[in-house]
PDB file of C-alpha atoms in Angstrom:
ATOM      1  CA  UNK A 510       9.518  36.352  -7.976  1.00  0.00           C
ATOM      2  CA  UNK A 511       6.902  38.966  -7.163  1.00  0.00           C
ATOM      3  CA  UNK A 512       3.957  39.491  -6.205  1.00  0.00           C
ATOM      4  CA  UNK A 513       2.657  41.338  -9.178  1.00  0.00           C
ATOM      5  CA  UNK A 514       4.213  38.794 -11.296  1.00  0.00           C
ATOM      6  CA  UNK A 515       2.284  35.826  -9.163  1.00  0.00           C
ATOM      7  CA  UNK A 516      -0.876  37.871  -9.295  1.00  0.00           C
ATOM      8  CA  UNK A 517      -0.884  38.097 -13.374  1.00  0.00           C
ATOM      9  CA  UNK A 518       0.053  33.882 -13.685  1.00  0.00           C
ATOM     10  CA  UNK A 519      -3.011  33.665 -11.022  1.00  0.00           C
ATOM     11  CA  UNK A 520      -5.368  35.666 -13.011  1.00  0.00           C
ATOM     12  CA  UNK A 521      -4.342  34.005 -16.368  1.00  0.00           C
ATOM     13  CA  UNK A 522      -5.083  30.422 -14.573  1.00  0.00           C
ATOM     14  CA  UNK A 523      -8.437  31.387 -13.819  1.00  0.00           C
ATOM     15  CA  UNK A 524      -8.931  32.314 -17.394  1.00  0.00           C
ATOM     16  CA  UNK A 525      -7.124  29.089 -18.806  1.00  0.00           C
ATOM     17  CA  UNK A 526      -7.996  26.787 -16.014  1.00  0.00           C
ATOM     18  CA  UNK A 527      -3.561  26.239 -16.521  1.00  0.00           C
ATOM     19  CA  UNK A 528      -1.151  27.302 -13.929  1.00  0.00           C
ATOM     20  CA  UNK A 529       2.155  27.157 -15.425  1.00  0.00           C
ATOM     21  CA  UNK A 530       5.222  28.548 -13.251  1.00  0.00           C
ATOM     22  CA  UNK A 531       8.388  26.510 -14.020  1.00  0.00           C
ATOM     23  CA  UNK A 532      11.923  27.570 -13.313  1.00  0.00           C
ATOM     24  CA  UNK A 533      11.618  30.351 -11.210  1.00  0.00           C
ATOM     25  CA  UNK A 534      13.621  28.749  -7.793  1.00  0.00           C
ATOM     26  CA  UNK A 535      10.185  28.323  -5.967  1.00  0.00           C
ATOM     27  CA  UNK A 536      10.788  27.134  -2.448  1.00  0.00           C
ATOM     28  CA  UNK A 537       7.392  26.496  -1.796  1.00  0.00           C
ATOM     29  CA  UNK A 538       3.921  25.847  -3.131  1.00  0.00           C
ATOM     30  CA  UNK A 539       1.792  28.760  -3.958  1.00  0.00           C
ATOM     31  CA  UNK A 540      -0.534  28.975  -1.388  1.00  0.00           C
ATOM     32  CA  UNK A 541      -2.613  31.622  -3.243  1.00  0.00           C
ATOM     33  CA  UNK A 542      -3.145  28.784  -6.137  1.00  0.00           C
ATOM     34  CA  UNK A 543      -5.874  27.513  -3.279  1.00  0.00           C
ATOM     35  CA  UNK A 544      -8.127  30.280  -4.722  1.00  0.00           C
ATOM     36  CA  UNK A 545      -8.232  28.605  -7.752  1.00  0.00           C
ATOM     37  CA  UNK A 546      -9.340  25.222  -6.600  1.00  0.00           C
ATOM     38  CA  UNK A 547     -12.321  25.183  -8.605  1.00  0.00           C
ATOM     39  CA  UNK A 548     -11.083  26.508 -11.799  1.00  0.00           C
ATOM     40  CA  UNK A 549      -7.747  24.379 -12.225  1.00  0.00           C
ATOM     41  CA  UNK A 550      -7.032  21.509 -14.834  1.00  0.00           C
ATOM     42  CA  UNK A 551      -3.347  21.591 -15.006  1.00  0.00           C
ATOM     43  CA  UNK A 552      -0.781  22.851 -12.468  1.00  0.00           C
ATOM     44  CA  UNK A 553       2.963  22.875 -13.575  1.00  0.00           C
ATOM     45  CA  UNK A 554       5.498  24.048 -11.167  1.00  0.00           C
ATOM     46  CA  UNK A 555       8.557  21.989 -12.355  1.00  0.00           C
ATOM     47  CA  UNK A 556      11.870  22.910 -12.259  1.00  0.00           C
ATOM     48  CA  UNK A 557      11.777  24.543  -8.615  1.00  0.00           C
ATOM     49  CA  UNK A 558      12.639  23.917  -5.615  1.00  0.00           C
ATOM     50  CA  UNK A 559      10.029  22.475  -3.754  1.00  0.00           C
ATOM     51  CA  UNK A 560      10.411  20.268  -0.886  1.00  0.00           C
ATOM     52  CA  UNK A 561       7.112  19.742   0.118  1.00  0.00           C
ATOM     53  CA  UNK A 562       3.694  19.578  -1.536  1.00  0.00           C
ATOM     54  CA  UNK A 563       1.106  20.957   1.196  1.00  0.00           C
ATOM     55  CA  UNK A 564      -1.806  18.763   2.401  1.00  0.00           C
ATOM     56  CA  UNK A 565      -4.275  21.603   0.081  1.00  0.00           C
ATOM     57  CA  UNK A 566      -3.597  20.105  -2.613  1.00  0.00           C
ATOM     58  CA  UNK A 567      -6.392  18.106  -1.873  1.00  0.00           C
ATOM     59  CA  UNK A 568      -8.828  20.816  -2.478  1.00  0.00           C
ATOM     60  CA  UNK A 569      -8.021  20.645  -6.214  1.00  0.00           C
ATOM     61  CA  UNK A 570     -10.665  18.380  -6.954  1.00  0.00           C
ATOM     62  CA  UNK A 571     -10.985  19.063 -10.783  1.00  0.00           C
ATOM     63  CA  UNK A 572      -7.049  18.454 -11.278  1.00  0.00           C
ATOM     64  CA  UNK A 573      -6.936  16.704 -14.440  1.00  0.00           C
ATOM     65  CA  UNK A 574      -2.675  16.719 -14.639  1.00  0.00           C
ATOM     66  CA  UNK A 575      -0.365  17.718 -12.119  1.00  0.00           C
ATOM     67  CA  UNK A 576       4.058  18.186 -12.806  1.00  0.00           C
ATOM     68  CA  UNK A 577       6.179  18.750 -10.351  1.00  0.00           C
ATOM     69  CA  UNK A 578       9.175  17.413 -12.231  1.00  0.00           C
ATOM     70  CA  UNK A 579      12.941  18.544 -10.696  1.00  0.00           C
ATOM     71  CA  UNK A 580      11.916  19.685  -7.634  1.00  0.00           C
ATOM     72  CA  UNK A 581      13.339  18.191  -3.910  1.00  0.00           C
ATOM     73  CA  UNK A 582       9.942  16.511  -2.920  1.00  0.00           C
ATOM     74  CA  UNK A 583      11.068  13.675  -0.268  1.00  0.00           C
ATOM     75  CA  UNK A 584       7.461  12.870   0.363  1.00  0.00           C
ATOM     76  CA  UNK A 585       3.766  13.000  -0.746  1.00  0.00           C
ATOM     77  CA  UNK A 586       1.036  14.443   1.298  1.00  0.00           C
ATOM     78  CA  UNK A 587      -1.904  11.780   1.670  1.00  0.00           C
ATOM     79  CA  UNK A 588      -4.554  14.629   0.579  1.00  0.00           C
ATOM     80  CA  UNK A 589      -3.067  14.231  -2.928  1.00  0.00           C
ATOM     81  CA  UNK A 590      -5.108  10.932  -3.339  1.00  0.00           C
ATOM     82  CA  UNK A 591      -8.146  12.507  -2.897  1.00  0.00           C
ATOM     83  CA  UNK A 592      -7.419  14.013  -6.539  1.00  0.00           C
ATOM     84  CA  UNK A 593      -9.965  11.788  -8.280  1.00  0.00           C
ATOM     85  CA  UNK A 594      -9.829  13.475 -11.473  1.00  0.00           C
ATOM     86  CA  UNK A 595      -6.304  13.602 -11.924  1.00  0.00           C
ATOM     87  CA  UNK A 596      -4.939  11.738 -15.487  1.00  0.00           C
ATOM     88  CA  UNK A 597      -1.357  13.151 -15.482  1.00  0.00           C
ATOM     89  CA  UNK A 598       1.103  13.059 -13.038  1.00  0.00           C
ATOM     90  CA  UNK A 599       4.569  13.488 -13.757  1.00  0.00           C
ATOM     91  CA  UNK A 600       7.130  13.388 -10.407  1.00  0.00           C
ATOM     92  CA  UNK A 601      10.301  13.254 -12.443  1.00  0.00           C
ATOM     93  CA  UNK A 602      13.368  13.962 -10.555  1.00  0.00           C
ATOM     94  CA  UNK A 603      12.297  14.190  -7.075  1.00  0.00           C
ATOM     95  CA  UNK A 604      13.862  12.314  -4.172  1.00  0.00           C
ATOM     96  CA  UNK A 605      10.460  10.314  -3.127  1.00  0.00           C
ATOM     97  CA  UNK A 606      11.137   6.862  -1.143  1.00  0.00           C
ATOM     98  CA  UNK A 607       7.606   5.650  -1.532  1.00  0.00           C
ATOM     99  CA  UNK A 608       3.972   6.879  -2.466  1.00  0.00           C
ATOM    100  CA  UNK A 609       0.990   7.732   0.132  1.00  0.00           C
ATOM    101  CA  UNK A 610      -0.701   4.668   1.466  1.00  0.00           C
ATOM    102  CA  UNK A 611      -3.927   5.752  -0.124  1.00  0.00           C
ATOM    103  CA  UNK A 612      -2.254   6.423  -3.839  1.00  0.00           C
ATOM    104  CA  UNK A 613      -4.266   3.302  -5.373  1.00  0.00           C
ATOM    105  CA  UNK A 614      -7.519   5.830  -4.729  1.00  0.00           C
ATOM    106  CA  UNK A 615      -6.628   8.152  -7.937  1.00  0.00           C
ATOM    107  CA  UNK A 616      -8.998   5.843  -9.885  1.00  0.00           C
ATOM    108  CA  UNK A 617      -8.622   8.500 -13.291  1.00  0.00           C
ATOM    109  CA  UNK A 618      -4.521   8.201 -13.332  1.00  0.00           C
ATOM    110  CA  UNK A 619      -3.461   6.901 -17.060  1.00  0.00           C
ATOM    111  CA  UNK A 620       0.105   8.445 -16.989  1.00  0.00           C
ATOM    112  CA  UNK A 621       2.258   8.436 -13.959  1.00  0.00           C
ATOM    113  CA  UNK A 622       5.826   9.299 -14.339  1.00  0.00           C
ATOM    114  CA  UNK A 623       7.976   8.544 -11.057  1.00  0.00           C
ATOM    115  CA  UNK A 624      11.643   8.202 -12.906  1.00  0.00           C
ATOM    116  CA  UNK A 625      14.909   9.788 -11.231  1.00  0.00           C
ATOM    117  CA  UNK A 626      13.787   8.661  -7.740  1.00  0.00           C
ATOM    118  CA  UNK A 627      14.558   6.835  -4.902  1.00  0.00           C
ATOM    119  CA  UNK A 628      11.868   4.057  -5.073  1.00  0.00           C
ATOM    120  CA  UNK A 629      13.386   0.726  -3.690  1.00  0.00           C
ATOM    121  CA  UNK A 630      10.525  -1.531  -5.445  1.00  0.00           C
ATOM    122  CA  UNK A 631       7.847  -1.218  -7.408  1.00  0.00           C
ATOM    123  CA  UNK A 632       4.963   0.436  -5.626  1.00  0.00           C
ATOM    124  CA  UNK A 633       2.084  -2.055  -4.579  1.00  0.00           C
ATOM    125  CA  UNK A 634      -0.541   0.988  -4.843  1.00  0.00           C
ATOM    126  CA  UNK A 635      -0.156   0.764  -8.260  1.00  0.00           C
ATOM    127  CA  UNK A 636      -2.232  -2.500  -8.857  1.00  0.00           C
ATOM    128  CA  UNK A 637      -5.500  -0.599  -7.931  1.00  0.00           C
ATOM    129  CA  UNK A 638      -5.013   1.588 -10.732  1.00  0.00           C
ATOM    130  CA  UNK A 639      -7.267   0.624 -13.548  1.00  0.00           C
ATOM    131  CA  UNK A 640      -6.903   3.080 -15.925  1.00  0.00           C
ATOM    132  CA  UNK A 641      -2.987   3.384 -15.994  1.00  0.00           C
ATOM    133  CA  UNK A 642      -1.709   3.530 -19.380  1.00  0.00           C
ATOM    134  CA  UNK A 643       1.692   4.398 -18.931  1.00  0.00           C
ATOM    135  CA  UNK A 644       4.081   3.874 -15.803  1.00  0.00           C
ATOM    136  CA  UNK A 645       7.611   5.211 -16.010  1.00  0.00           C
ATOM    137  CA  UNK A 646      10.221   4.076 -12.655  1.00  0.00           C
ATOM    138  CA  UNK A 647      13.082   4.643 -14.569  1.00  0.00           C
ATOM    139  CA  UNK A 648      16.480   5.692 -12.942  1.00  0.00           C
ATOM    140  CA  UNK A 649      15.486   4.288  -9.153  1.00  0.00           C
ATOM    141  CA  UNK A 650      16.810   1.699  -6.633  1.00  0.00           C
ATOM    142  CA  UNK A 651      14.649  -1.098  -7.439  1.00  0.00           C
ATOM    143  CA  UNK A 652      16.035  -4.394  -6.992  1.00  0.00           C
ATOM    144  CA  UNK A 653      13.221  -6.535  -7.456  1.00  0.00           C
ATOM    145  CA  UNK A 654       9.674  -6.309  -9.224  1.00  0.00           C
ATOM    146  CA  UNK A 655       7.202  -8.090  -6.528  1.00  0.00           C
ATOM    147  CA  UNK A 656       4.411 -10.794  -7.357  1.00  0.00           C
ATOM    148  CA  UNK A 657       1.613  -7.913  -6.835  1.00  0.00           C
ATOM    149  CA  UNK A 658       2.339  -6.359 -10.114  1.00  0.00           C
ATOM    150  CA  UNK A 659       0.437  -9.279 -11.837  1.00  0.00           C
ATOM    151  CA  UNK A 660      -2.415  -6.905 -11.664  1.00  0.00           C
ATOM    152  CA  UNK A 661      -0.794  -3.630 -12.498  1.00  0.00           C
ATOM    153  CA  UNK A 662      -2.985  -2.624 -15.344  1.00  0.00           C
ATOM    154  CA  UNK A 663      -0.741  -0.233 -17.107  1.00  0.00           C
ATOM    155  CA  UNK A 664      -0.055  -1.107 -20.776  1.00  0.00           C
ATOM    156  CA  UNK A 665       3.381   0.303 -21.038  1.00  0.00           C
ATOM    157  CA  UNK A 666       6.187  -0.313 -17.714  1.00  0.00           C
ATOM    158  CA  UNK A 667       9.412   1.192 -17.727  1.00  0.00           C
ATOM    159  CA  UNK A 668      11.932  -0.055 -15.221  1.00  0.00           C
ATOM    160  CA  UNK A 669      15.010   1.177 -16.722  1.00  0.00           C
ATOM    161  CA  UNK A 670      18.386   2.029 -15.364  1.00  0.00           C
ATOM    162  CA  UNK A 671      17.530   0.227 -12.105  1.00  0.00           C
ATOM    163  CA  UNK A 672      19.242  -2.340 -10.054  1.00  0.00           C
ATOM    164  CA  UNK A 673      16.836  -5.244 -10.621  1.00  0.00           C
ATOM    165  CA  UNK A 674      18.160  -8.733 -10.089  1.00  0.00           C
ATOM    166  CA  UNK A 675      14.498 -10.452  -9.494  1.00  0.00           C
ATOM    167  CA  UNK A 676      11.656 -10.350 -11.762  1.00  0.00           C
ATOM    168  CA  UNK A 677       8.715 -11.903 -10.094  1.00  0.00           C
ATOM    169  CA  UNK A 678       6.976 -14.885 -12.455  1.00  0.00           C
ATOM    170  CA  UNK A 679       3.513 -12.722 -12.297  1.00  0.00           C
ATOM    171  CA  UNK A 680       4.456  -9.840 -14.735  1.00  0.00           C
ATOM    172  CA  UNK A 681       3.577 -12.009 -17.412  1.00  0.00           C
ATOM    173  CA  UNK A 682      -0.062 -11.995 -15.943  1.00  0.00           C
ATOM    174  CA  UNK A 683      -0.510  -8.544 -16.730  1.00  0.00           C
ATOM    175  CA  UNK A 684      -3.654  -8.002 -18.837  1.00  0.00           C
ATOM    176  CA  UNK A 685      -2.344  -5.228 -21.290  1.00  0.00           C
ATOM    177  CA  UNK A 686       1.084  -4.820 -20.794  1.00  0.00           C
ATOM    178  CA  UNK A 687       2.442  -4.344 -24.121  1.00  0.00           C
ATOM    179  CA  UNK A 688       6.075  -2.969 -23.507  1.00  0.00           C
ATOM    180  CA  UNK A 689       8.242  -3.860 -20.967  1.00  0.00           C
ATOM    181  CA  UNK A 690      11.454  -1.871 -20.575  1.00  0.00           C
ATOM    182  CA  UNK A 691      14.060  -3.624 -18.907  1.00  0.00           C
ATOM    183  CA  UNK A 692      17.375  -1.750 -19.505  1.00  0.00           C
ATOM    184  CA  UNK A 693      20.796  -1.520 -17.979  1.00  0.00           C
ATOM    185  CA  UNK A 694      19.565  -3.557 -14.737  1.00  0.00           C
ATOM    186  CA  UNK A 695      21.085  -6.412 -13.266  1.00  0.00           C
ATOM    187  CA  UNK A 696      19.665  -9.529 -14.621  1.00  0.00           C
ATOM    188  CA  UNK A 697      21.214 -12.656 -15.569  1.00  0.00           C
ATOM    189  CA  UNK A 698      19.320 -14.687 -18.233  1.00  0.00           C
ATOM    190  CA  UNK A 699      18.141 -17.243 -15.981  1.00  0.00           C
ATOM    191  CA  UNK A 700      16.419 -14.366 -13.713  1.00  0.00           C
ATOM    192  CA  UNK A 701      14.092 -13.467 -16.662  1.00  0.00           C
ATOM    193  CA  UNK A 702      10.591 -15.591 -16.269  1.00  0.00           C
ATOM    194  CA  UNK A 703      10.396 -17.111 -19.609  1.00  0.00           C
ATOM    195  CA  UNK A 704       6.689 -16.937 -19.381  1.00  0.00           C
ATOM    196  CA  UNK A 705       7.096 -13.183 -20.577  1.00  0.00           C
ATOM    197  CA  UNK A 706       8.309 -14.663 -23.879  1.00  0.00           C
ATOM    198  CA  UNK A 707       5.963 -17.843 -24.044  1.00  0.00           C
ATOM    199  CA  UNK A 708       3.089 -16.688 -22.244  1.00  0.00           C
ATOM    200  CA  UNK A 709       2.415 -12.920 -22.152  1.00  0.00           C
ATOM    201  CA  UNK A 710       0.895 -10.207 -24.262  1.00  0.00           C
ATOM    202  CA  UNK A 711       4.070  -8.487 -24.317  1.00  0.00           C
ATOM    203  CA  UNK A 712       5.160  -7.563 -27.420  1.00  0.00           C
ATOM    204  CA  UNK A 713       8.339  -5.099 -27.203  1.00  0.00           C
ATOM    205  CA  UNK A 714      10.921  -6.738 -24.195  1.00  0.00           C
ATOM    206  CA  UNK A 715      13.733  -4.109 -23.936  1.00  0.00           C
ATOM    207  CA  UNK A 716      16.415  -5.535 -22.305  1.00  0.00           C
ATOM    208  CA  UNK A 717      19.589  -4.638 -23.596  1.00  0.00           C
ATOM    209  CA  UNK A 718      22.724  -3.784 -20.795  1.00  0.00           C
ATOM    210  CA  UNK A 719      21.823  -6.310 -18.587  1.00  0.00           C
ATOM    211  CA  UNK A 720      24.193  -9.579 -17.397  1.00  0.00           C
ATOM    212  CA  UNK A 721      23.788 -11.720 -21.046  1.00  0.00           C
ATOM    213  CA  UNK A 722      24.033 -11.309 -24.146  1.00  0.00           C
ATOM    214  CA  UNK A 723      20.721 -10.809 -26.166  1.00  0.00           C
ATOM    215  CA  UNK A 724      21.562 -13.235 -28.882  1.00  0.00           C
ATOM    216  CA  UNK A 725      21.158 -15.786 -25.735  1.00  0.00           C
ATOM    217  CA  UNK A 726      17.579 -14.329 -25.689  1.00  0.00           C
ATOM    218  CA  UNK A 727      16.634 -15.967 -28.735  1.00  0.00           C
ATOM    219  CA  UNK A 728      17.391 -19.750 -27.302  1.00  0.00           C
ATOM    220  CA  UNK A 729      14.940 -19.440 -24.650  1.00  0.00           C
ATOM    221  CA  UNK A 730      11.679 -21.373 -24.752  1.00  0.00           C
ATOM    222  CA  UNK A 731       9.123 -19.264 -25.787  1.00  0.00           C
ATOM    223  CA  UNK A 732      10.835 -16.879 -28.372  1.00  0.00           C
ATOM    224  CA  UNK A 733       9.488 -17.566 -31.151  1.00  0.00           C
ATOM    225  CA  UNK A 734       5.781 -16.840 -29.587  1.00  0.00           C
ATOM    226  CA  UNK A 735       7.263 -13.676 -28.311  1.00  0.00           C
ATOM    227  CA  UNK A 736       8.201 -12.999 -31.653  1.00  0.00           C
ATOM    228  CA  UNK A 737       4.576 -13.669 -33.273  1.00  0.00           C
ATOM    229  CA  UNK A 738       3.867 -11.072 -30.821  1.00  0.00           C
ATOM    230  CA  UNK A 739       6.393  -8.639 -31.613  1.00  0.00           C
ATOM    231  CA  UNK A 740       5.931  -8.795 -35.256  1.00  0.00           C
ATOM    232  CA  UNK A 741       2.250  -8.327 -35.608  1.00  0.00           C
ATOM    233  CA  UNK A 742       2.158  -5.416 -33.426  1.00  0.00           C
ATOM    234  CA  UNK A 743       5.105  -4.173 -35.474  1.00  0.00           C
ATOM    235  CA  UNK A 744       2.946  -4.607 -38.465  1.00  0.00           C
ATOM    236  CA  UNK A 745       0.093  -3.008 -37.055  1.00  0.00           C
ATOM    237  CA  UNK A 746       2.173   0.485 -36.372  1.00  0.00           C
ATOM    238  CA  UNK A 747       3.820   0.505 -39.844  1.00  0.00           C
TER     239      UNK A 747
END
């Protein structure tokens, strides 16, 4: 891509406050975009190929949502926790092992979308996270969801199309968590703290392709609460 071509999305952005360049096989991230650090809400630069996001990023300090889906990111920089106004972050695709030490420090993040990585557990960062609405770690390594995400906040979890055999007893002392996806993973029945059924506020338990079958679901302890649950908020959507 050119120059000229760059120049026009830049000027646009400063118009829009949106930098959009997806698809177009870039190998790095535009430095020039540091220009803009002031004016920019949204950055989109999925579908590329970039391998690393540079410690400027930082500087974006107004950064309301940030996509960098399909890319080859292996890590993030530290600076990108300084983004304190970020809402949206969407990481799709990537081959990320883990998230920046200081990640728990986005305090505005309601939608973070990590799924398609390399993540080996459920990231501990995310407990600080008040305002998290919806977290999506679908299509990772994770093997086992750790006692620390008894305070993950977020009101919707997606752990699909992992490798999880251990489900830690605190997930069912999560204060809004509402849906819990659970699909194609590794569980056996026995693995899957009945508390979530008897003693939870979720109300939608996907967990269909693991080791059992779901009709076995229904003879645990605690269904029928899980069902109260279930229905109501079905009720309420219809």
């Amino acid at each position: 891509m050119g120059n000229s071509a760059l120049k026009a999305h830049l000027e646009t952005a400063q118009k829009t406050g949106v930098f959009q360049l997806t698809g177009k096989g870039l190998s790095e991230f535009p430095e020039d975009l540091q220009k803009l650090a002031s004016n920019l809400r949204t950055i989109d630069l999925s579908n590329n190929k970039i391998e690393l996001l540079p410690p400027l990023i930082g500087k974006f300090s107004f950064l309301k949502s940030l996509a960098l889906n399909n890319n080859k990111l292996t890590a993030l920089p530290e600076e990108l926790c300084k983004l304190k106004k970020l809402e949206t972050l969407h990481l799709n695709g990537n081959h990320l092992r883990q998230l920046p030490a200081a990640f728990g420090q986005l305090s505005a993040l309601k939608t973070l979308s990590l799924s398609g990585n390399q993540l080996r557990t459920v990231p501990t960062q995310l407990s600080g996270l008040r305002h998290l609405d919806v977290v999506d770690l679908s299509k990772n390594q994770i093997q086992n969801v750790p006692d620390t995400v008894g305070e993950l906040q977020a009101i919707e979890l997606n752990l699909n199309q992992n490798q999880i055999s251990q489900i830690s007893v605190q997930i069912s002392h999560c204060p809004r968590l509402k849906v819990l996806r659970l699909e194609e993973n590794c569980l056996e029945l026995s693995m899957l703290p009945q508390s979530i059924l008897s003693d939870s506020q979720i109300s939608l338990l996907a967990v269909e392709g693991n080791l059992f079958e779901i009709k076995k679901l229904r003879e645990l302890e605690g269904y029928d609460k899980y069902m109260e649950r279930f229905t109501a908020t079905k009720k309420k959507f219809a």
